[in-house]
Coordinates of C-alpha atoms and ligand atoms in Angstrom, one line a residue:
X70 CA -94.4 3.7 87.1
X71 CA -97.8 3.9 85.8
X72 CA -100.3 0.7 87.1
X73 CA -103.0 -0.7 85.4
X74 CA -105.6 -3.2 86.4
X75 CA -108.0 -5.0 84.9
X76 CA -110.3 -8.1 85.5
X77 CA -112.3 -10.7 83.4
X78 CA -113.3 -14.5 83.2
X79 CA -111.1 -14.6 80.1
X80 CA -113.2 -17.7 79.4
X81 CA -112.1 -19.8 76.0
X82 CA -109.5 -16.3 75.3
X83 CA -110.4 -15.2 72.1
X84 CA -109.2 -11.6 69.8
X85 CA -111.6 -9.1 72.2
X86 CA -109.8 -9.9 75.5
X87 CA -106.2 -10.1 73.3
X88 CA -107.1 -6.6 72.5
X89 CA -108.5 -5.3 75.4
X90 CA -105.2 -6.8 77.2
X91 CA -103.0 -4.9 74.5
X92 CA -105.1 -1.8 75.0
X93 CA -105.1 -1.8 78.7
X94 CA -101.4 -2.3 78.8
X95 CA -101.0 0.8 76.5
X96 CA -101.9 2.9 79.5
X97 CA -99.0 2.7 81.8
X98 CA -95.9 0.7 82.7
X99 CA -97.1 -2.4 84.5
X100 CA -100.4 -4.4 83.9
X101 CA -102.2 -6.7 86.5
X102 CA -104.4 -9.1 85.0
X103 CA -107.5 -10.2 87.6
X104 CA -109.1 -13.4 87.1
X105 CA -112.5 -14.6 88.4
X106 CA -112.2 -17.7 90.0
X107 CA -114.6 -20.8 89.5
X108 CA -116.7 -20.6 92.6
X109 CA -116.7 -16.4 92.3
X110 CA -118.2 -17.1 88.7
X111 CA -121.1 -19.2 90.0
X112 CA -121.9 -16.9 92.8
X113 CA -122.3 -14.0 90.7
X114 CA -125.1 -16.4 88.3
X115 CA -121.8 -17.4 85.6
X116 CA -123.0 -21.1 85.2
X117 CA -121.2 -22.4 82.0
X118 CA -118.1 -21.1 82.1
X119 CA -115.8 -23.7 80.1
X120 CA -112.6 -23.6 81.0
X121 CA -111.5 -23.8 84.8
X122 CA -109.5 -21.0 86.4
X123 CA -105.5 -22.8 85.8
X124 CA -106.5 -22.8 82.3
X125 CA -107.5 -19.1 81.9
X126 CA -104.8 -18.2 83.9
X127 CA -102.9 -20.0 81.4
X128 CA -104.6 -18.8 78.4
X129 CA -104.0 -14.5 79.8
X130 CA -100.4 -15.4 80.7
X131 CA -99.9 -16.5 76.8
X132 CA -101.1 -13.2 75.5
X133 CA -97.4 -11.9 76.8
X134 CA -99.6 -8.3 78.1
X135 CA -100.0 -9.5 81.4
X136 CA -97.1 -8.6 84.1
X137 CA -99.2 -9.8 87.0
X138 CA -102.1 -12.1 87.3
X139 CA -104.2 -12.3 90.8
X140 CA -107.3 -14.5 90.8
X141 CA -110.6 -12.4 91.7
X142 CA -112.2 -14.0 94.9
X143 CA -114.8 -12.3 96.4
X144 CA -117.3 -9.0 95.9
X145 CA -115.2 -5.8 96.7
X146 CA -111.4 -7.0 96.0
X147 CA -111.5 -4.9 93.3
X148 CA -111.2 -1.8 96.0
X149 CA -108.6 -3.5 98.1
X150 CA -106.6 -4.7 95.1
X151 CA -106.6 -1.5 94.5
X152 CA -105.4 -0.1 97.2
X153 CA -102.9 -2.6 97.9
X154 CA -101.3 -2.4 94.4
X155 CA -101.6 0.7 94.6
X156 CA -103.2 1.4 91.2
X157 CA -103.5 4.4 88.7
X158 CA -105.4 2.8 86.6
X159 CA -108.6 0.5 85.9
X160 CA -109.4 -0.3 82.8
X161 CA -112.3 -2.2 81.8
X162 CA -114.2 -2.9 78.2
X163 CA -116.9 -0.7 77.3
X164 CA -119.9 -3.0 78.0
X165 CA -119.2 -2.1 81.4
X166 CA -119.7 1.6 80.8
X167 CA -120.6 3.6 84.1
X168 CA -120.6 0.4 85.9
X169 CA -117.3 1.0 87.5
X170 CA -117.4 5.0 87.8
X171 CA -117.9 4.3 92.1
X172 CA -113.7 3.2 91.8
X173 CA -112.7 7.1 90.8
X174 CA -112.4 7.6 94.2
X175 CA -109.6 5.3 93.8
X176 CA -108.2 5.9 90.7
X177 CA -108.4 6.7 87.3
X178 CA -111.6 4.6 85.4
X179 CA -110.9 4.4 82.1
X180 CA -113.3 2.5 79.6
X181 CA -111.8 1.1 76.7
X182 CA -113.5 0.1 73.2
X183 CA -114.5 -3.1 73.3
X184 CA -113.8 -5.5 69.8
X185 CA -117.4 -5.7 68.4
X186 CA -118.8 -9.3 67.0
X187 CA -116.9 -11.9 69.8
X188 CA -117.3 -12.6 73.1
X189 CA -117.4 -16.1 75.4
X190 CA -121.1 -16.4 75.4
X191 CA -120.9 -16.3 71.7
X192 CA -118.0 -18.9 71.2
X193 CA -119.6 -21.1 73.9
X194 CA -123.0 -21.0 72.4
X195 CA -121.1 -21.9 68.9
X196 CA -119.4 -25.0 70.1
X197 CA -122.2 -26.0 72.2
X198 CA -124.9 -28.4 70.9
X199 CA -127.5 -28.6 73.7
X200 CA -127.8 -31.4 75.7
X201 CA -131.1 -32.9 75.1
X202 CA -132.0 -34.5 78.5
X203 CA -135.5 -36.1 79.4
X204 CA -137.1 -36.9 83.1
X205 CA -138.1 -40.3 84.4
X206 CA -140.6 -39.9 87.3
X207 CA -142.3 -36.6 86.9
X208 CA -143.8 -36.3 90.7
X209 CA -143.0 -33.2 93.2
X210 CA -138.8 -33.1 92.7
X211 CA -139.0 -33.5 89.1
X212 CA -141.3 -30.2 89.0
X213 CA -138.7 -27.9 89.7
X214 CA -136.1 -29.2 87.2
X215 CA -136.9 -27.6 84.0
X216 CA -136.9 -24.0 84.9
X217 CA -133.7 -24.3 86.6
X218 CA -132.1 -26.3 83.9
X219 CA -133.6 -22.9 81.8
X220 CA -130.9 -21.0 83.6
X221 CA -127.8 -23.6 82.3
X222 CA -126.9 -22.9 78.9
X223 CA -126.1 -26.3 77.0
X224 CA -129.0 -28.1 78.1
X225 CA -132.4 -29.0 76.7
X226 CA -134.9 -30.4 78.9
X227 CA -137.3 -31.9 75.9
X228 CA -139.0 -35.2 77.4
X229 CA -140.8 -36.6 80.3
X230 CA -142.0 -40.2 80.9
X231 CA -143.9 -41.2 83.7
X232 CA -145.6 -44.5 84.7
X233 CA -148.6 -42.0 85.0
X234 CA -149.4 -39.9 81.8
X235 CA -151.0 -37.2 83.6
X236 CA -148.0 -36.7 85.6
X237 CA -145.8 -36.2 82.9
X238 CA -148.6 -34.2 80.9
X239 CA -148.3 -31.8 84.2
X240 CA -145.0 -31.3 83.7
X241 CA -145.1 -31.2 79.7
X242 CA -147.3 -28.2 80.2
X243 CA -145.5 -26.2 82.6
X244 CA -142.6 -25.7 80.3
X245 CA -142.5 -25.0 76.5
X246 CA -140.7 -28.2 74.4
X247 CA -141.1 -30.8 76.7
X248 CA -142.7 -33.9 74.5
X249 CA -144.4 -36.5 76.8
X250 CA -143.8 -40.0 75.7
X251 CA -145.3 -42.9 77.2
X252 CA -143.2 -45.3 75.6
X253 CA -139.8 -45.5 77.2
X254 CA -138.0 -46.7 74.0
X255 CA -138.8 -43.4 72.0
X256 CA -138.2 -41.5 75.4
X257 CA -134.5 -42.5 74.9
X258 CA -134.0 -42.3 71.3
X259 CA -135.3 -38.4 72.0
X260 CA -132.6 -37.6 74.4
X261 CA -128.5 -37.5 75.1
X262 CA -129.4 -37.7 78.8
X263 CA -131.8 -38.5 81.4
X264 CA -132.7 -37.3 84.7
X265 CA -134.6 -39.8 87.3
X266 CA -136.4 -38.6 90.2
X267 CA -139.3 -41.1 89.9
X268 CA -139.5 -43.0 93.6
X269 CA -135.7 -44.5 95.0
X270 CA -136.9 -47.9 94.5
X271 CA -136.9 -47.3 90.9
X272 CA -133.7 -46.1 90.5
X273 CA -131.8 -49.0 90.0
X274 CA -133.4 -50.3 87.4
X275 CA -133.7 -47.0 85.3
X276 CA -130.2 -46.1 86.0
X277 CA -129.3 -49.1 84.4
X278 CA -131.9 -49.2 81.6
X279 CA -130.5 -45.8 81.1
X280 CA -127.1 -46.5 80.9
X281 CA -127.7 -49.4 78.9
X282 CA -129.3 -47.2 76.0
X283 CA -125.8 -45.2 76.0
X284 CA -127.5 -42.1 78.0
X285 CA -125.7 -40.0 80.6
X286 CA -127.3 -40.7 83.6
X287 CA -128.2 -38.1 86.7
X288 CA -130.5 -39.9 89.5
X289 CA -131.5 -38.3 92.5
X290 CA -130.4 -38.9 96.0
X291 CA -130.8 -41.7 97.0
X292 CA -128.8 -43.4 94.5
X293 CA -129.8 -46.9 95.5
X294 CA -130.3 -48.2 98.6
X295 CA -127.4 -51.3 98.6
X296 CA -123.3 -50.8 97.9
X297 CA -123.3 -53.6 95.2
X298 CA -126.4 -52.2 93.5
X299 CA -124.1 -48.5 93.1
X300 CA -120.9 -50.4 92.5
X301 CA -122.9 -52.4 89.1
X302 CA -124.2 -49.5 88.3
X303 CA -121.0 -46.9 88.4
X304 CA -119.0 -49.8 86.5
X305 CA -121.9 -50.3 83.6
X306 CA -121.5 -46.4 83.1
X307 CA -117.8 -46.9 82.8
X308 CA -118.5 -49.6 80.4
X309 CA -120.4 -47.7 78.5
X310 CA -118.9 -45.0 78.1
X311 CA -121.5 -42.6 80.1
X312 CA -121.5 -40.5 83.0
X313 CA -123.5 -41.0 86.1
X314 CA -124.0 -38.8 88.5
X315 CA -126.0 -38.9 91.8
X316 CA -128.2 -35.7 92.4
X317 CA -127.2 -34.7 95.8
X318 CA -127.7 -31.2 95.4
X319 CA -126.2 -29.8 98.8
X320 CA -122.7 -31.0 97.0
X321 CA -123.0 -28.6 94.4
X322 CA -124.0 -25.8 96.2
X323 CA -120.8 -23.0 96.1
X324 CA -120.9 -22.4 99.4
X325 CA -121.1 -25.7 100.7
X326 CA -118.0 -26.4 98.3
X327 CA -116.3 -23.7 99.6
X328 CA -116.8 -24.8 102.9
X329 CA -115.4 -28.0 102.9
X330 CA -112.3 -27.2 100.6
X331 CA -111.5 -24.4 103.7
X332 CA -111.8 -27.3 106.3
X333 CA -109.5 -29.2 104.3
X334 CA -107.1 -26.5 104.1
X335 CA -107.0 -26.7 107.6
X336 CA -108.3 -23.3 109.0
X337 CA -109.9 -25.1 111.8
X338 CA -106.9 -27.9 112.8
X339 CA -107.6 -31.3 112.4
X340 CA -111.6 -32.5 111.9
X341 CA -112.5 -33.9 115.2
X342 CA -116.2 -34.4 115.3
X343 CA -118.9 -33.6 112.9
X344 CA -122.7 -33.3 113.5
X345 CA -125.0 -32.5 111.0
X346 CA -129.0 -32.8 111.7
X347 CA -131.9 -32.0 109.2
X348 CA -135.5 -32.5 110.1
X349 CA -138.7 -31.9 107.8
X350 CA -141.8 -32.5 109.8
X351 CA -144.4 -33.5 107.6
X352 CA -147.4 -34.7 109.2
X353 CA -150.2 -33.5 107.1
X354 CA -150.5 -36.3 104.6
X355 CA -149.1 -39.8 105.6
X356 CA -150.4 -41.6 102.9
X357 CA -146.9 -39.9 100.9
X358 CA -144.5 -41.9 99.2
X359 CA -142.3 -40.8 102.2
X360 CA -144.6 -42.7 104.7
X361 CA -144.3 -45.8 102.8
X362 CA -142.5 -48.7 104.2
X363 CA -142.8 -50.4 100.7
X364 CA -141.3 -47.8 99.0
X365 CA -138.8 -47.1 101.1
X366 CA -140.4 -43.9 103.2
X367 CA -138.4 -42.7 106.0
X368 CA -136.6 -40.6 107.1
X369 CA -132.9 -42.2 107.0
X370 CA -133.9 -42.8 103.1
X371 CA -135.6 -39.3 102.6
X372 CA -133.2 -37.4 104.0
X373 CA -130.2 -39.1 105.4
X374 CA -127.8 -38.7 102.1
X375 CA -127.5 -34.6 102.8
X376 CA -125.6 -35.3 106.8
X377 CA -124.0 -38.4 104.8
X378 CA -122.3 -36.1 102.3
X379 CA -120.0 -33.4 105.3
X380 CA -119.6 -36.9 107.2
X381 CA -118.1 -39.0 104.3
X382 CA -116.1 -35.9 102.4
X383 CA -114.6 -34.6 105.7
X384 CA -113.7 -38.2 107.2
X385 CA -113.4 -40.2 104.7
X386 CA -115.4 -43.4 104.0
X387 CA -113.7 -45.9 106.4
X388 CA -115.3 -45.6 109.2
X389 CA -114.5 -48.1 112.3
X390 CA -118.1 -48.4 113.5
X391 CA -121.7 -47.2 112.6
X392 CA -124.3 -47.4 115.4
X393 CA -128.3 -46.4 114.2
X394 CA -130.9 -45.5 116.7
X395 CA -134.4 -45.1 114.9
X396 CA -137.8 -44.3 116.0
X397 CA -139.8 -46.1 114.4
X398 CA -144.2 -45.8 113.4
X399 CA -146.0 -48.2 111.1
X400 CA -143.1 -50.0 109.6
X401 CA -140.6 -46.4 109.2
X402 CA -138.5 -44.2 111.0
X403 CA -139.9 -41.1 111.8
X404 CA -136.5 -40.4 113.5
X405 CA -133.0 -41.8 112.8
X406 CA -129.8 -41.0 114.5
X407 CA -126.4 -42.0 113.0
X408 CA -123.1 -42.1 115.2
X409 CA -119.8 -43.5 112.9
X410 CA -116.8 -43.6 114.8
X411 CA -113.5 -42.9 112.8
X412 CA -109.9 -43.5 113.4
X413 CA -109.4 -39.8 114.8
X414 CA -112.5 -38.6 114.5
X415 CA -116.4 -38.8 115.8
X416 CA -119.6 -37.7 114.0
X417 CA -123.3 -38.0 113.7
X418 CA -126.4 -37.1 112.0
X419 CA -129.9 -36.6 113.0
X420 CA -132.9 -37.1 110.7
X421 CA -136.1 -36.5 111.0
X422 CA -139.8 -36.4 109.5
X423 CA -141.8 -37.1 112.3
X424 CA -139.6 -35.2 114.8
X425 CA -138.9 -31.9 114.7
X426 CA -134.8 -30.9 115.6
X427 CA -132.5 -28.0 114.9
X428 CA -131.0 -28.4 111.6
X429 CA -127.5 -27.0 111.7
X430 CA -123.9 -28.5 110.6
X431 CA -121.3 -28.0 113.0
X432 CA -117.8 -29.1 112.5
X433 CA -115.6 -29.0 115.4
X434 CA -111.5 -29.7 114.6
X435 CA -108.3 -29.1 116.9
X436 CA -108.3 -25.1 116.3
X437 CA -111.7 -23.7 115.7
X438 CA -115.5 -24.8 114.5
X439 CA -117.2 -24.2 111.6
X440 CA -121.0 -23.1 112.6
X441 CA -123.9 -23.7 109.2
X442 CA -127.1 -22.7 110.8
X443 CA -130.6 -24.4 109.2
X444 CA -130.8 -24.7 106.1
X445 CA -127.4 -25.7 105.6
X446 CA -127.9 -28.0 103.1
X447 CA -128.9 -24.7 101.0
X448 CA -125.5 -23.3 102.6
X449 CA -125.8 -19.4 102.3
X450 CA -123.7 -18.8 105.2
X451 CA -121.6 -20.2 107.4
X452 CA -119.0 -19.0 110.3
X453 CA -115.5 -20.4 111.3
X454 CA -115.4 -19.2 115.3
X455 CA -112.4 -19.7 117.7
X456 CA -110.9 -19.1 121.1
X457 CA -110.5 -15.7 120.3
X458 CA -113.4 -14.4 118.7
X459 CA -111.9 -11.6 117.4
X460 CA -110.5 -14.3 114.5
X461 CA -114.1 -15.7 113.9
X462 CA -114.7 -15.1 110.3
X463 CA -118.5 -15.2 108.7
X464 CA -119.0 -16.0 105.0
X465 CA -122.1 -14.5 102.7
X466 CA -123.1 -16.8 99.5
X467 CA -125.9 -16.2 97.4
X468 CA -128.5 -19.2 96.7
X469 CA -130.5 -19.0 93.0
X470 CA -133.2 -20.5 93.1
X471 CA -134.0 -24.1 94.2
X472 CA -130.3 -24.1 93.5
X473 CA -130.5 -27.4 91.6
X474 CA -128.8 -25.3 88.8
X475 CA -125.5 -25.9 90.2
X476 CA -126.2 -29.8 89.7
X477 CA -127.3 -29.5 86.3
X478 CA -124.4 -27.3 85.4
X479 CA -121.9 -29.7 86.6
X480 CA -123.5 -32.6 85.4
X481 CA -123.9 -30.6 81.8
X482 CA -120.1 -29.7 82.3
X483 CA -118.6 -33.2 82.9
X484 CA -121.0 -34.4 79.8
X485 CA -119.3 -32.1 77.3
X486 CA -115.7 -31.7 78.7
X487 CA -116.0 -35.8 78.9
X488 CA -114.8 -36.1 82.5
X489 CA -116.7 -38.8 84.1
X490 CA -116.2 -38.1 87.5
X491 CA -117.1 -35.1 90.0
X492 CA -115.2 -34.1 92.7
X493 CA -117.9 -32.5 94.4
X494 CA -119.2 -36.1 95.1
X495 CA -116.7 -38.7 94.4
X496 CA -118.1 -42.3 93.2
X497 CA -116.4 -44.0 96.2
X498 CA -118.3 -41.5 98.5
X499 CA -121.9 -41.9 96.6
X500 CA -121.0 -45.8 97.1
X501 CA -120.4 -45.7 101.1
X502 CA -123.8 -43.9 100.7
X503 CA -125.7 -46.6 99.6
X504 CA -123.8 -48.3 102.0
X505 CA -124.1 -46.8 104.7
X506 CA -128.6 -47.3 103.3
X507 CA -128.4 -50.6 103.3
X508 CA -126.9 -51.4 106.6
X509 CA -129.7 -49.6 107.6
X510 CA -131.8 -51.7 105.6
X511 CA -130.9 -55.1 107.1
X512 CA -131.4 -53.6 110.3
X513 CA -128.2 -55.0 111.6
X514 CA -126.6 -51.8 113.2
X515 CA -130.2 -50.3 114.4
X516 CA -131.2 -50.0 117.3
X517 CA -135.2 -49.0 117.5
X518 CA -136.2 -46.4 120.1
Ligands
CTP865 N1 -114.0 -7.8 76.1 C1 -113.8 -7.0 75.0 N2 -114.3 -7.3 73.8 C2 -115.0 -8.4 73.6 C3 -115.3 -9.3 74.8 C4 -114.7 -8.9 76.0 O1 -113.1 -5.9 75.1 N3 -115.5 -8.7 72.5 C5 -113.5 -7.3 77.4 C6 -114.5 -7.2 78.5 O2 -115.1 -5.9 78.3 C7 -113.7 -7.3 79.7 C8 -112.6 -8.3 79.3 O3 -112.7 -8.4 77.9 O4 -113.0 -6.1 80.0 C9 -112.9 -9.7 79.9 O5 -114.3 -10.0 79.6 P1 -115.0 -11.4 79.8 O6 -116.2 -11.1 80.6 O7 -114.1 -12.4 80.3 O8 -115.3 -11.7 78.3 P2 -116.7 -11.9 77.5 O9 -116.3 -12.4 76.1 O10 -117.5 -10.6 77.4 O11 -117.4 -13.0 78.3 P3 -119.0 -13.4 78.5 O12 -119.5 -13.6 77.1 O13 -118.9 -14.7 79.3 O14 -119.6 -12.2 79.2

């Protein structure tokens, strides 16, 4: 029996991959369809794929050509599939010409024709109108959020609005198409969405100003700082119809993802303790926004949402008791530490940006740990170690960028599929956030150092 492989994203299925399935199963007995999987897509720089795995899965199976369909994980499977199917064949479309020839010293590399005038890109940039987004609060953050939104097909950065001109003018000129309004009311009417980075006490009331003008709403970490402020504000983007998503961008990141859906599987036992630290000493300037008690500097604000985020999707969000120890210096804390004591499980954070600490995530269950050295938030890499280390197992990601393309592309991709919900940071968990911010605020569960 004659076996042939091949492998695609198969991506909104259209007449090049029927044909290249029909001509690929021409060459032997037995054909073994392999599908890219989401998070393998995003690694490799695939941003906008439209429809998830199940459904192109679904989509090759309906063809009728496919005897066998394996999901494509990782870089290099294709040699081991090989191997272990124990393959005559790989066929592949002729855009991939030479590409493959290092597998003929597996098997036989055959390049097929490939059906001129289609392909996914094509259909997707068809049925795609862009999103037209525009940014509120133009400072630092915002900076770095058109040229990675570039990367996202679907999406239009095209205004900025600032309570300071120049600062939007600054950012109007680093990109091309970017109009700088300084009347908000115009600013909305020239957009299907809005991005808000401008400082966190602001956010409440553009989120809802936002929401109230019908816009799809993406605000950065921090959401707000108080549980009833993100339950109004989640509940007034029901009501109308919009999503709203918080900008945490650690929870997009695929490795990060990847991470916690292994840990949930279970391939360390049962989650018994997790600690997650990240410090960012920044002593040169304290006249910063981050300084300011007024504006809610610190470093629990600042930074305390990234530890949050491992804490609340590993544990859950009903926590039996929160204890806060902060160091405080002219009215902020330069230093917050964060114990919450679950039902079966312990964890704490460690935040810092006046104290200087190794940033790492460690997650400790009944069977094994998971190790995420600094930067983890940008997770690259990570390790699950055990008793015997010959079962440890290290994992290699790839990070674009400033990586807040993964954000946009799920935000873009909940906006057009109409889903108004994430998994990757569930409303109930972005609402124990601000939680969790204002206990801190009240100062009832803090202890100062
Ligand atoms: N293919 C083909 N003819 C086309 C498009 C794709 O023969 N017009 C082949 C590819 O060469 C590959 C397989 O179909 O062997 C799956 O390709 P995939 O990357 O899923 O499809 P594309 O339409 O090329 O997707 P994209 O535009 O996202 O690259």
């Amino acid at each position: 029996m004659k076996k042939v492989i091949t492998y695609g994203t198969y991506d909104l299925l259209h007449q090049g991959h029927i044909n290249l399935l029909r001509r690929a199963k021409e060459l032997g007995d037995y054909l073994i369809v392999g599908v890219t999987n989401d998070s393998f897509d995003r690694e490799r720089g695939k941003l906008n794929v439209r429809n998830n795995v199940l459904d192109r899965v679904e989509a090759v199976k309906s063809t009728g050509f496919a005897d066998q369909i394996i999901i494509e994980d990782y870089v290099g499977q294709k040699i081991d599939d090989i191997q272990k199917y124990d393959i005559d064949i790989f066929a592949i479309g002729s855009d991939w010409e030479g590409k493959f020839d290092y597998l003929n010293e597996f098997c036989q590399v055959v390049y097929l024709p490939r059906t001129e005038g289609i392909s996914s890109t094509m259909l997707r940039n068809e049925t795609t109108i862009d999103v037209r987004i525009g940014i509120i609060g133009c400072g630092r953050v915002a900076r770095r959020f058109p040229s990675e939104a570039d990367v996202v097909s679907g999406v239009k950065v095209v205004a900025a609005y600032d309570i300071d001109p120049d600062a939007a003018a600054a950012l109007a000129d680093s990109t091309s198409g970017i109009t700088v309004y300084t009347d908000l009311h115009d600013f909305y009417k020239a957009v299907d969405a809005v991005y808000i980075a401008s400082p966190h006490l602001t956010h409440y009331y553009y989120i809802k100003q936002s929401i109230s003008e019908g816009k799809h709403t993406l605000c950065e970490t921090p959401l707000v700082l108080n549980a009833d402020q993100a339950k109004e504000v989640y509940a007034l983007a029901k009501e109308n119809n919009v999503f709203l998503m918080e900008a945490n961008k650690t929870a997009h990141c695929p490795a990060f993802n990847h991470l916690i859906v292994m840990i949930k599987s279970g391939v360390i036992g049962d989650v018994v303790d997790v600690e997650a630290s990240l410090s960012k000493l920044w002593d040169d300037d304290k006249t910063l926004r981050e300084f300011d008690p007024l504006q809610a500097g610190g470093s629990m604000y600042e930074l305390g949402s990234y530890p949050l985020l491992p804490i609340l999707k590993l544990c859950g969000i009903h926590y039996e008791t929160l204890h806060l120890y902060s160091r405080m210096e002219d009215g902020v804390d330069m230093y917050t530490k964060g114990v919450l004591q679950f039902p079966n499980a312990i964890c704490s954070f460690k935040v810092g940006l006046g104290v200087k600490t190794e940033g790492n995530l460690i997650i400790s269950g009944t069977k094994g740990y998971a190790y995420v050295p600094a930067p983890w938030w940008k997770t690259d890499y990570f390790e699950l170690r055990y008793e015997d280390q010959n079962q440890n197992k290290k994992f290699y990601y790839k990070w674009d960028g400033a990586g807040l393309r993964y954000e946009i592309q799920e935000f873009i991709s909940c906006i057009v599929n109409h889903r108004q919900s994430t998994a990757r940071l569930k409303m109930h968990e972005s609402i124990a956030m601000a939680e969790i911010m204002q206990k801190f605020g009240e100062r009832k569960y803090l202890i100062e150092i």
